[in-house]
PDB file of C-alpha atoms in Angstrom:
ATOM      1  CA  MET A   1       0.025  -0.010  -0.006  1.00 62.00           C
ATOM      2  CA  PRO A   2       1.625   3.282  -1.111  1.00 74.00           C
ATOM      3  CA  VAL A   3       2.017   6.065   1.444  1.00 75.00           C
ATOM      4  CA  ASP A   4       1.474   9.711   0.498  1.00 75.00           C
ATOM      5  CA  SER A   5       4.623  11.579   1.547  1.00 70.00           C
ATOM      6  CA  ARG A   6       2.645  14.748   2.185  1.00 73.00           C
ATOM      7  CA  SER A   7       1.015  13.131   5.210  1.00 75.00           C
ATOM      8  CA  LEU A   8       4.150  11.738   6.879  1.00 73.00           C
ATOM      9  CA  GLY A   9       5.503  14.896   8.510  1.00 78.00           C
ATOM     10  CA  ILE A  10       9.177  15.445   9.315  1.00 80.00           C
ATOM     11  CA  THR A  11      11.246  12.493  10.590  1.00 81.00           C
ATOM     12  CA  GLY A  12      14.128  12.801  13.007  1.00 84.00           C
ATOM     13  CA  PHE A  13      16.653  12.096  10.264  1.00 80.00           C
ATOM     14  CA  GLN A  14      15.160  14.777   8.011  1.00 79.00           C
ATOM     15  CA  PHE A  15      15.436  17.257  10.885  1.00 85.00           C
ATOM     16  CA  TYR A  16      19.062  16.208  11.397  1.00 80.00           C
ATOM     17  CA  CYS A  17      19.879  16.770   7.703  1.00 74.00           C
ATOM     18  CA  MET A  18      18.055  20.129   7.721  1.00 78.00           C
ATOM     19  CA  SER A  19      20.005  21.185  10.807  1.00 81.00           C
ATOM     20  CA  LEU A  20      23.352  20.258   9.210  1.00 73.00           C
ATOM     21  CA  ALA A  21      22.416  22.204   6.119  1.00 72.00           C
ATOM     22  CA  ALA A  22      21.416  25.252   8.093  1.00 76.00           C
ATOM     23  CA  ILE A  23      24.547  25.136  10.217  1.00 74.00           C
ATOM     24  CA  GLY A  24      26.715  24.895   7.106  1.00 68.00           C
ATOM     25  CA  SER A  25      25.120  27.996   5.584  1.00 70.00           C
ATOM     26  CA  PHE A  26      25.224  29.850   8.875  1.00 75.00           C
ATOM     27  CA  ASN A  27      28.874  28.887   9.305  1.00 71.00           C
ATOM     28  CA  PHE A  28      29.757  30.329   5.911  1.00 72.00           C
ATOM     29  CA  GLY A  29      28.104  33.689   6.529  1.00 73.00           C
ATOM     30  CA  TRP A  30      29.233  34.006  10.169  1.00 74.00           C
ATOM     31  CA  ASN A  31      32.896  33.301   9.487  1.00 70.00           C
ATOM     32  CA  ILE A  32      33.049  35.702   6.563  1.00 72.00           C
ATOM     33  CA  GLY A  33      32.183  38.593   8.841  1.00 70.00           C
ATOM     34  CA  SER A  34      32.887  37.473  12.393  1.00 70.00           C
ATOM     35  CA  VAL A  35      36.610  38.092  12.178  1.00 69.00           C
ATOM     36  CA  ASN A  36      35.861  41.818  11.792  1.00 68.00           C
ATOM     37  CA  ILE A  37      33.939  42.001  15.099  1.00 68.00           C
ATOM     38  CA  PRO A  38      36.939  41.659  17.401  1.00 69.00           C
ATOM     39  CA  GLY A  39      39.374  42.880  14.755  1.00 71.00           C
ATOM     40  CA  ASP A  40      40.649  45.887  16.664  1.00 71.00           C
ATOM     41  CA  VAL A  41      41.255  43.845  19.812  1.00 70.00           C
ATOM     42  CA  LEU A  42      42.993  41.071  17.849  1.00 72.00           C
ATOM     43  CA  GLN A  43      45.122  43.372  15.716  1.00 72.00           C
ATOM     44  CA  ASN A  44      46.160  46.093  18.101  1.00 72.00           C
ATOM     45  CA  CYS A  45      45.810  44.532  21.577  1.00 74.00           C
ATOM     46  CA  VAL A  46      43.813  47.584  22.758  1.00 70.00           C
ATOM     47  CA  THR A  47      42.955  45.869  26.055  1.00 68.00           C
ATOM     48  CA  GLY A  48      46.603  45.165  26.824  1.00 72.00           C
ATOM     49  CA  ARG A  49      48.492  41.916  26.556  1.00 75.00           C
ATOM     50  CA  GLU A  50      47.342  39.773  29.473  1.00 78.00           C
ATOM     51  CA  TYR A  51      47.265  36.021  29.883  1.00 77.00           C
ATOM     52  CA  TYR A  52      44.438  33.987  31.306  1.00 78.00           C
ATOM     53  CA  GLY A  53      46.211  30.748  32.007  1.00 80.00           C
ATOM     54  CA  PRO A  54      47.792  29.739  28.688  1.00 81.00           C
ATOM     55  CA  PHE A  55      45.474  31.962  26.664  1.00 79.00           C
ATOM     56  CA  PRO A  56      46.374  35.498  25.681  1.00 78.00           C
ATOM     57  CA  SER A  57      43.776  38.275  25.684  1.00 75.00           C
ATOM     58  CA  CYS A  58      44.808  39.161  22.116  1.00 77.00           C
ATOM     59  CA  ILE A  59      46.903  37.894  19.255  1.00 80.00           C
ATOM     60  CA  PHE A  60      49.165  40.688  18.174  1.00 75.00           C
ATOM     61  CA  VAL A  61      49.019  40.819  14.388  1.00 79.00           C
ATOM     62  CA  GLY A  62      51.183  43.867  13.804  1.00 75.00           C
ATOM     63  CA  SER A  63      50.510  44.553  10.109  1.00 80.00           C
ATOM     64  CA  ASN A  64      47.647  44.971   7.690  1.00 80.00           C
ATOM     65  CA  THR A  65      49.200  42.336   5.454  1.00 87.00           C
ATOM     66  CA  ALA A  66      49.019  39.714   8.167  1.00 84.00           C
ATOM     67  CA  TRP A  67      45.439  40.728   8.909  1.00 83.00           C
ATOM     68  CA  GLY A  68      44.647  40.340   5.184  1.00 85.00           C
ATOM     69  CA  VAL A  69      46.137  36.851   5.246  1.00 89.00           C
ATOM     70  CA  ILE A  70      43.996  35.968   8.269  1.00 86.00           C
ATOM     71  CA  THR A  71      40.840  37.294   6.610  1.00 85.00           C
ATOM     72  CA  GLY A  72      41.594  35.705   3.242  1.00 89.00           C
ATOM     73  CA  SER A  73      42.546  32.318   4.648  1.00 92.00           C
ATOM     74  CA  TYR A  74      38.876  31.540   5.251  1.00 89.00           C
ATOM     75  CA  ALA A  75      38.010  32.092   1.593  1.00 89.00           C
ATOM     76  CA  LEU A  76      40.986  29.980   0.560  1.00 93.00           C
ATOM     77  CA  GLY A  77      39.741  27.189   2.816  1.00 94.00           C
ATOM     78  CA  ALA A  78      36.227  27.509   1.326  1.00 90.00           C
ATOM     79  CA  LEU A  79      37.652  27.157  -2.157  1.00 92.00           C
ATOM     80  CA  ILE A  80      39.634  24.060  -1.105  1.00 94.00           C
ATOM     81  CA  GLY A  81      36.577  22.592   0.623  1.00 92.00           C
ATOM     82  CA  ALA A  82      34.308  23.128  -2.386  1.00 89.00           C
ATOM     83  CA  VAL A  83      36.751  21.497  -4.785  1.00 92.00           C
ATOM     84  CA  ALA A  84      37.848  18.701  -2.444  1.00 91.00           C
ATOM     85  CA  SER A  85      34.305  17.727  -1.509  1.00 89.00           C
ATOM     86  CA  ASN A  86      33.303  16.732  -5.053  1.00 90.00           C
ATOM     87  CA  PRO A  87      35.106  13.331  -4.996  1.00 92.00           C
ATOM     88  CA  VAL A  88      33.723  12.710  -1.475  1.00 90.00           C
ATOM     89  CA  ILE A  89      30.181  13.497  -2.652  1.00 88.00           C
ATOM     90  CA  ASP A  90      30.565  11.228  -5.672  1.00 91.00           C
ATOM     91  CA  LYS A  91      31.921   8.320  -3.628  1.00 93.00           C
ATOM     92  CA  ARG A  92      30.014   8.629  -0.333  1.00 90.00           C
ATOM     93  CA  GLY A  93      27.011  10.880  -0.973  1.00 87.00           C
ATOM     94  CA  TYR A  94      25.617  14.142   0.268  1.00 84.00           C
ATOM     95  CA  LYS A  95      24.555  13.041   3.728  1.00 81.00           C
ATOM     96  CA  PHE A  96      27.962  11.652   4.506  1.00 85.00           C
ATOM     97  CA  THR A  97      29.677  14.777   3.254  1.00 84.00           C
ATOM     98  CA  LEU A  98      27.418  17.126   5.271  1.00 80.00           C
ATOM     99  CA  SER A  99      27.892  15.051   8.404  1.00 82.00           C
ATOM    100  CA  TRP A 100      31.668  14.657   8.261  1.00 85.00           C
ATOM    101  CA  PHE A 101      32.430  18.192   7.171  1.00 84.00           C
ATOM    102  CA  ALA A 102      30.243  19.447  10.023  1.00 82.00           C
ATOM    103  CA  LEU A 103      32.539  17.523  12.371  1.00 87.00           C
ATOM    104  CA  LEU A 104      35.502  19.196  10.630  1.00 88.00           C
ATOM    105  CA  ASN A 105      33.774  22.519  11.373  1.00 85.00           C
ATOM    106  CA  VAL A 106      33.659  21.653  15.087  1.00 88.00           C
ATOM    107  CA  ALA A 107      37.419  20.836  14.994  1.00 91.00           C
ATOM    108  CA  GLY A 108      38.148  24.180  13.329  1.00 90.00           C
ATOM    109  CA  ALA A 109      36.004  26.075  15.799  1.00 86.00           C
ATOM    110  CA  LEU A 110      37.861  24.425  18.680  1.00 91.00           C
ATOM    111  CA  LEU A 111      41.166  25.318  17.073  1.00 90.00           C
ATOM    112  CA  LEU A 112      40.027  28.931  16.692  1.00 85.00           C
ATOM    113  CA  SER A 113      38.745  29.191  20.248  1.00 83.00           C
ATOM    114  CA  LEU A 114      41.953  27.786  21.718  1.00 86.00           C
ATOM    115  CA  THR A 115      44.280  29.889  19.580  1.00 85.00           C
ATOM    116  CA  THR A 116      47.419  31.245  21.211  1.00 83.00           C
ATOM    117  CA  LYS A 117      49.572  32.087  18.140  1.00 85.00           C
ATOM    118  CA  LEU A 118      48.947  33.673  14.762  1.00 86.00           C
ATOM    119  CA  PRO A 119      49.671  30.578  12.601  1.00 90.00           C
ATOM    120  CA  GLN A 120      47.225  28.576  14.686  1.00 90.00           C
ATOM    121  CA  PHE A 121      44.562  31.220  14.013  1.00 88.00           C
ATOM    122  CA  ILE A 122      45.209  31.090  10.256  1.00 91.00           C
ATOM    123  CA  ILE A 123      45.053  27.301  10.230  1.00 94.00           C
ATOM    124  CA  GLY A 124      41.805  27.377  12.187  1.00 91.00           C
ATOM    125  CA  ARG A 125      40.298  29.782   9.651  1.00 90.00           C
ATOM    126  CA  ILE A 126      41.387  27.521   6.795  1.00 94.00           C
ATOM    127  CA  VAL A 127      39.823  24.480   8.506  1.00 94.00           C
ATOM    128  CA  VAL A 128      36.441  26.155   9.080  1.00 90.00           C
ATOM    129  CA  GLY A 129      36.641  27.475   5.520  1.00 90.00           C
ATOM    130  CA  ILE A 130      37.142  23.956   4.171  1.00 92.00           C
ATOM    131  CA  ALA A 131      34.131  22.793   6.181  1.00 89.00           C
ATOM    132  CA  ALA A 132      31.951  25.660   4.996  1.00 87.00           C
ATOM    133  CA  GLY A 133      32.995  25.294   1.351  1.00 88.00           C
ATOM    134  CA  ALA A 134      32.214  21.578   1.406  1.00 88.00           C
ATOM    135  CA  ALA A 135      28.897  22.119   3.157  1.00 84.00           C
ATOM    136  CA  ASN A 136      27.790  24.771   0.668  1.00 83.00           C
ATOM    137  CA  ASN A 137      28.875  22.581  -2.256  1.00 85.00           C
ATOM    138  CA  ALA A 138      26.946  19.571  -0.931  1.00 81.00           C
ATOM    139  CA  LEU A 139      23.964  21.644   0.177  1.00 77.00           C
ATOM    140  CA  SER A 140      23.383  23.386  -3.111  1.00 71.00           C
ATOM    141  CA  THR A 141      22.525  20.130  -4.874  1.00 70.00           C
ATOM    142  CA  TYR A 142      21.158  18.137  -1.942  1.00 62.00           C
TER     143      TYR A 142
END
């Protein structure tokens, strides 16, 4: 006996997939602009250079060129993620790609939140960029 899909409602797995898709899109938009919110504190250490345990209150950037590298590293990661996710999508599928690149996003967010040095901050932005690029690539056709 066939079932009309319009009467089924939303399953838990559908909600899970919708949540991953929404988080991927939100991640992309947030990380494009969020680096500019604390930009003055990160670049110029306007609050002074204090340490809270192993974590500094700011990461002294020192030049506009370095700040440009930090800002652009996210877009570079998004490009890498969009290109690198195509073989994963072809081999494993969209759900797998959205799930595993969401986990990569968590890893990148942890790296960003625990940053103590400038290279670590750049690598964290690249990692969340890869996750966002892959999520947007998979989401657009899913």
